[in-house]
């Protein structure tokens, strides 16, 4: 299967307006992916406070709280994208994000409160969520560019950039804090 590139390519065709393509399979696919992402972002608005609450280090707690504020904005941007497409915002359950969130909850259950090991696990779960978002926003932005929906590309890429920055910050917290502390942490039994 061909890999989808997230790199910017020049506009190749603007022969059809997005309105004209409203019934196309591609347009339906785009909309379905948008609905999936809308569900995922709204799920993350509910989940990020739980991750922040469960975090051991202040740095990680703050990273989750900051990303919560960004994520509320991601929901609003997606609502704007729906509006630009002349569609009502609709959430379609995203089984992939539901599974990633379940994994995060398992990590909270399986690790000790106040341990660095918990932060290591939370960072794993959060980066899986960020990578899912990066893949979906990247794919949608690339597709929107091909479909000539340039304003939508701008909105999707604003969010894509914030997801990437968050992913990088989580790696930094793992490297400088959580992983190091967990590597010398004693087990309680
Ligand atoms: Fe997001
Ligand atoms: Fe995110």
Tab-separated table of C-alpha atoms and ligand atoms in Angstrom:
chain	number	residue	atom	x	y	z
A	1	UNK	CA	0.000	0.000	0.000
A	2	UNK	CA	1.340	3.435	-0.915
A	3	UNK	CA	2.317	5.641	1.989
A	4	UNK	CA	0.535	8.936	2.188
A	5	UNK	CA	2.941	11.857	2.218
A	6	UNK	CA	2.317	14.736	4.573
A	7	UNK	CA	4.691	17.061	2.777
A	8	UNK	CA	3.358	20.127	1.031
A	9	UNK	CA	2.983	19.790	-2.721
A	10	UNK	CA	1.949	22.530	-5.111
A	11	UNK	CA	-1.707	22.755	-6.031
A	12	UNK	CA	-2.123	20.471	-9.021
A	13	UNK	CA	-5.740	21.022	-9.847
A	14	UNK	CA	-8.521	23.323	-8.822
A	15	UNK	CA	-10.876	22.313	-11.599
A	16	UNK	CA	-13.717	21.307	-9.292
A	17	UNK	CA	-15.016	23.293	-6.368
A	18	UNK	CA	-15.607	21.427	-3.107
A	19	UNK	CA	-19.344	21.963	-3.618
A	20	UNK	CA	-19.192	20.222	-6.991
A	21	UNK	CA	-17.468	17.246	-5.389
A	22	UNK	CA	-19.868	16.958	-2.488
A	23	UNK	CA	-21.223	13.576	-3.587
A	24	UNK	CA	-17.891	12.046	-4.610
A	25	UNK	CA	-16.495	8.992	-2.832
A	26	UNK	CA	-13.443	11.040	-1.917
A	27	UNK	CA	-15.551	13.756	-0.345
A	28	UNK	CA	-17.517	11.146	1.623
A	29	UNK	CA	-14.269	9.568	2.790
A	30	UNK	CA	-12.926	12.972	3.873
A	31	UNK	CA	-16.114	13.668	5.818
A	32	UNK	CA	-16.060	10.241	7.514
A	33	UNK	CA	-12.443	10.788	8.621
A	34	UNK	CA	-13.412	14.216	9.931
A	35	UNK	CA	-16.282	12.697	11.939
A	36	UNK	CA	-13.916	10.066	13.368
A	37	UNK	CA	-11.427	12.765	14.368
A	38	UNK	CA	-14.179	14.913	15.871
A	39	UNK	CA	-15.140	11.967	18.112
A	40	UNK	CA	-11.474	11.419	19.027
A	41	UNK	CA	-10.843	15.067	19.952
A	42	UNK	CA	-13.983	15.228	22.088
A	43	UNK	CA	-12.949	12.009	23.812
A	44	UNK	CA	-9.551	13.573	24.547
A	45	UNK	CA	-11.198	16.641	26.100
A	46	UNK	CA	-12.744	14.213	28.624
A	47	UNK	CA	-9.597	12.080	29.012
A	48	UNK	CA	-6.795	14.642	29.382
A	49	UNK	CA	-7.986	15.850	32.825
A	50	UNK	CA	-7.837	12.219	34.041
A	51	UNK	CA	-4.272	11.867	32.717
A	52	UNK	CA	-3.285	15.157	34.372
A	53	UNK	CA	-4.855	14.060	37.651
A	54	UNK	CA	-3.038	10.703	37.537
A	55	UNK	CA	0.392	12.152	36.648
A	56	UNK	CA	3.168	12.071	39.201
A	57	UNK	CA	5.425	14.884	38.016
A	58	UNK	CA	4.284	18.485	37.857
A	59	UNK	CA	5.842	18.841	34.392
A	60	UNK	CA	3.700	16.040	32.963
A	61	UNK	CA	0.576	17.293	34.736
A	62	UNK	CA	1.161	20.725	33.236
A	63	UNK	CA	1.793	19.276	29.758
A	64	UNK	CA	-1.562	17.453	29.890
A	65	UNK	CA	-3.391	20.523	31.204
A	66	UNK	CA	-1.855	22.755	28.517
A	67	UNK	CA	-2.763	20.232	25.822
A	68	UNK	CA	-6.317	20.094	27.177
A	69	UNK	CA	-6.718	23.801	26.397
A	70	UNK	CA	-5.305	23.233	22.889
A	71	UNK	CA	-7.572	20.213	22.398
A	72	UNK	CA	-10.698	22.263	23.176
A	73	UNK	CA	-9.537	24.507	20.347
A	74	UNK	CA	-9.040	21.479	18.076
A	75	UNK	CA	-12.714	20.615	18.585
A	76	UNK	CA	-13.707	24.174	17.619
A	77	UNK	CA	-11.464	24.120	14.532
A	78	UNK	CA	-13.059	20.868	13.379
A	79	UNK	CA	-16.500	22.451	13.855
A	80	UNK	CA	-15.303	25.270	11.604
A	81	UNK	CA	-14.138	22.740	9.011
A	82	UNK	CA	-17.568	21.051	9.027
A	83	UNK	CA	-19.154	24.478	8.588
A	84	UNK	CA	-16.873	25.344	5.651
A	85	UNK	CA	-17.969	22.082	4.014
A	86	UNK	CA	-21.637	22.964	4.575
A	87	UNK	CA	-22.035	20.046	6.996
A	88	UNK	CA	-23.318	19.770	10.563
A	89	UNK	CA	-20.588	18.613	12.994
A	90	UNK	CA	-21.112	14.911	13.671
A	91	UNK	CA	-19.049	12.539	15.826
A	92	UNK	CA	-18.512	8.972	14.642
A	93	UNK	CA	-16.995	6.625	17.216
A	94	UNK	CA	-13.299	6.125	16.551
A	95	UNK	CA	-12.426	2.584	17.749
A	96	UNK	CA	-8.691	3.293	17.483
A	97	UNK	CA	-8.791	6.270	19.857
A	98	UNK	CA	-11.233	4.425	22.150
A	99	UNK	CA	-8.642	1.612	22.412
A	100	UNK	CA	-5.773	4.004	23.104
A	101	UNK	CA	-7.797	5.695	25.856
A	102	UNK	CA	-8.605	2.273	27.368
A	103	UNK	CA	-4.887	1.485	27.420
A	104	UNK	CA	-4.252	4.743	29.284
A	105	UNK	CA	-6.854	3.789	31.880
A	106	UNK	CA	-5.265	0.338	32.276
A	107	UNK	CA	-1.910	2.008	32.909
A	108	UNK	CA	-3.445	4.089	35.690
A	109	UNK	CA	-4.936	0.910	37.242
A	110	UNK	CA	-1.706	-1.069	36.929
A	111	UNK	CA	0.782	1.493	38.295
A	112	UNK	CA	1.280	2.966	41.750
A	113	UNK	CA	0.033	6.459	42.469
A	114	UNK	CA	2.979	8.821	42.807
A	115	UNK	CA	5.412	6.567	40.905
A	116	UNK	CA	7.656	7.605	38.005
A	117	UNK	CA	6.666	4.316	36.356
A	118	UNK	CA	3.123	5.675	36.067
A	119	UNK	CA	4.428	8.736	34.194
A	120	UNK	CA	6.391	6.490	31.818
A	121	UNK	CA	3.180	4.588	31.025
A	122	UNK	CA	1.059	7.726	30.703
A	123	UNK	CA	3.550	9.201	28.251
A	124	UNK	CA	3.366	5.992	26.159
A	125	UNK	CA	-0.436	6.191	26.035
A	126	UNK	CA	-0.447	9.922	25.291
A	127	UNK	CA	2.094	9.599	22.489
A	128	UNK	CA	-0.004	6.853	20.888
A	129	UNK	CA	-2.928	9.304	20.924
A	130	UNK	CA	-0.778	12.110	19.492
A	131	UNK	CA	0.552	9.885	16.715
A	132	UNK	CA	-2.968	8.833	15.772
A	133	UNK	CA	-3.940	12.493	15.584
A	134	UNK	CA	-0.812	13.400	13.598
A	135	UNK	CA	-1.541	10.628	11.072
A	136	UNK	CA	-5.155	11.686	10.646
A	137	UNK	CA	-4.569	15.456	10.493
A	138	UNK	CA	-1.636	14.896	8.130
A	139	UNK	CA	-3.713	12.729	5.820
A	140	UNK	CA	-6.690	15.099	5.891
A	141	UNK	CA	-4.549	18.182	5.224
A	142	UNK	CA	-2.880	16.455	2.284
A	143	UNK	CA	-6.248	15.395	0.902
A	144	UNK	CA	-7.799	18.841	1.461
A	145	UNK	CA	-4.922	20.390	-0.488
A	146	UNK	CA	-5.565	18.071	-3.439
A	147	UNK	CA	-9.272	18.890	-3.250
A	148	UNK	CA	-8.506	22.618	-3.402
A	149	UNK	CA	-9.913	23.378	0.080
A	150	UNK	CA	-7.130	25.726	1.111
A	151	UNK	CA	-8.786	27.376	4.116
A	152	UNK	CA	-9.452	23.920	5.509
A	153	UNK	CA	-5.792	22.988	4.935
A	154	UNK	CA	-4.763	25.996	7.057
A	155	UNK	CA	-7.015	25.001	9.959
A	156	UNK	CA	-5.945	21.344	9.882
A	157	UNK	CA	-2.269	22.296	9.767
A	158	UNK	CA	-2.574	24.643	12.753
A	159	UNK	CA	-3.794	21.702	14.810
A	160	UNK	CA	-1.264	19.318	13.235
A	161	UNK	CA	1.561	21.608	14.383
A	162	UNK	CA	0.246	21.657	17.958
A	163	UNK	CA	0.018	17.852	18.013
A	164	UNK	CA	3.627	17.590	16.824
A	165	UNK	CA	4.874	20.077	19.426
A	166	UNK	CA	3.048	18.122	22.145
A	167	UNK	CA	4.562	14.849	20.951
A	168	UNK	CA	8.058	16.374	21.075
A	169	UNK	CA	7.426	17.787	24.563
A	170	UNK	CA	6.336	14.340	25.803
A	171	UNK	CA	9.548	12.800	24.455
A	172	UNK	CA	11.527	15.498	26.277
A	173	UNK	CA	9.713	14.817	29.570
A	174	UNK	CA	10.371	11.080	29.150
A	175	UNK	CA	14.066	11.600	28.426
A	176	UNK	CA	14.783	14.223	31.053
A	177	UNK	CA	12.472	13.156	33.830
A	178	UNK	CA	10.131	10.147	33.868
A	179	UNK	CA	12.350	7.477	32.281
A	180	UNK	CA	15.373	8.488	34.339
A	181	UNK	CA	13.472	8.450	37.644
A	182	UNK	CA	11.697	5.179	36.815
A	183	UNK	CA	15.029	3.508	35.985
A	184	UNK	CA	16.079	3.747	39.653
A	185	UNK	CA	12.649	3.391	41.242
A	186	UNK	CA	12.271	0.563	43.743
A	187	UNK	CA	9.322	-1.787	43.486
A	188	UNK	CA	7.086	-1.920	46.513
A	189	UNK	CA	6.917	-5.704	46.917
B	1	LIG	FE1	-5.955	17.274	19.062
B	2	LIG	FE1	-3.397	15.904	20.778
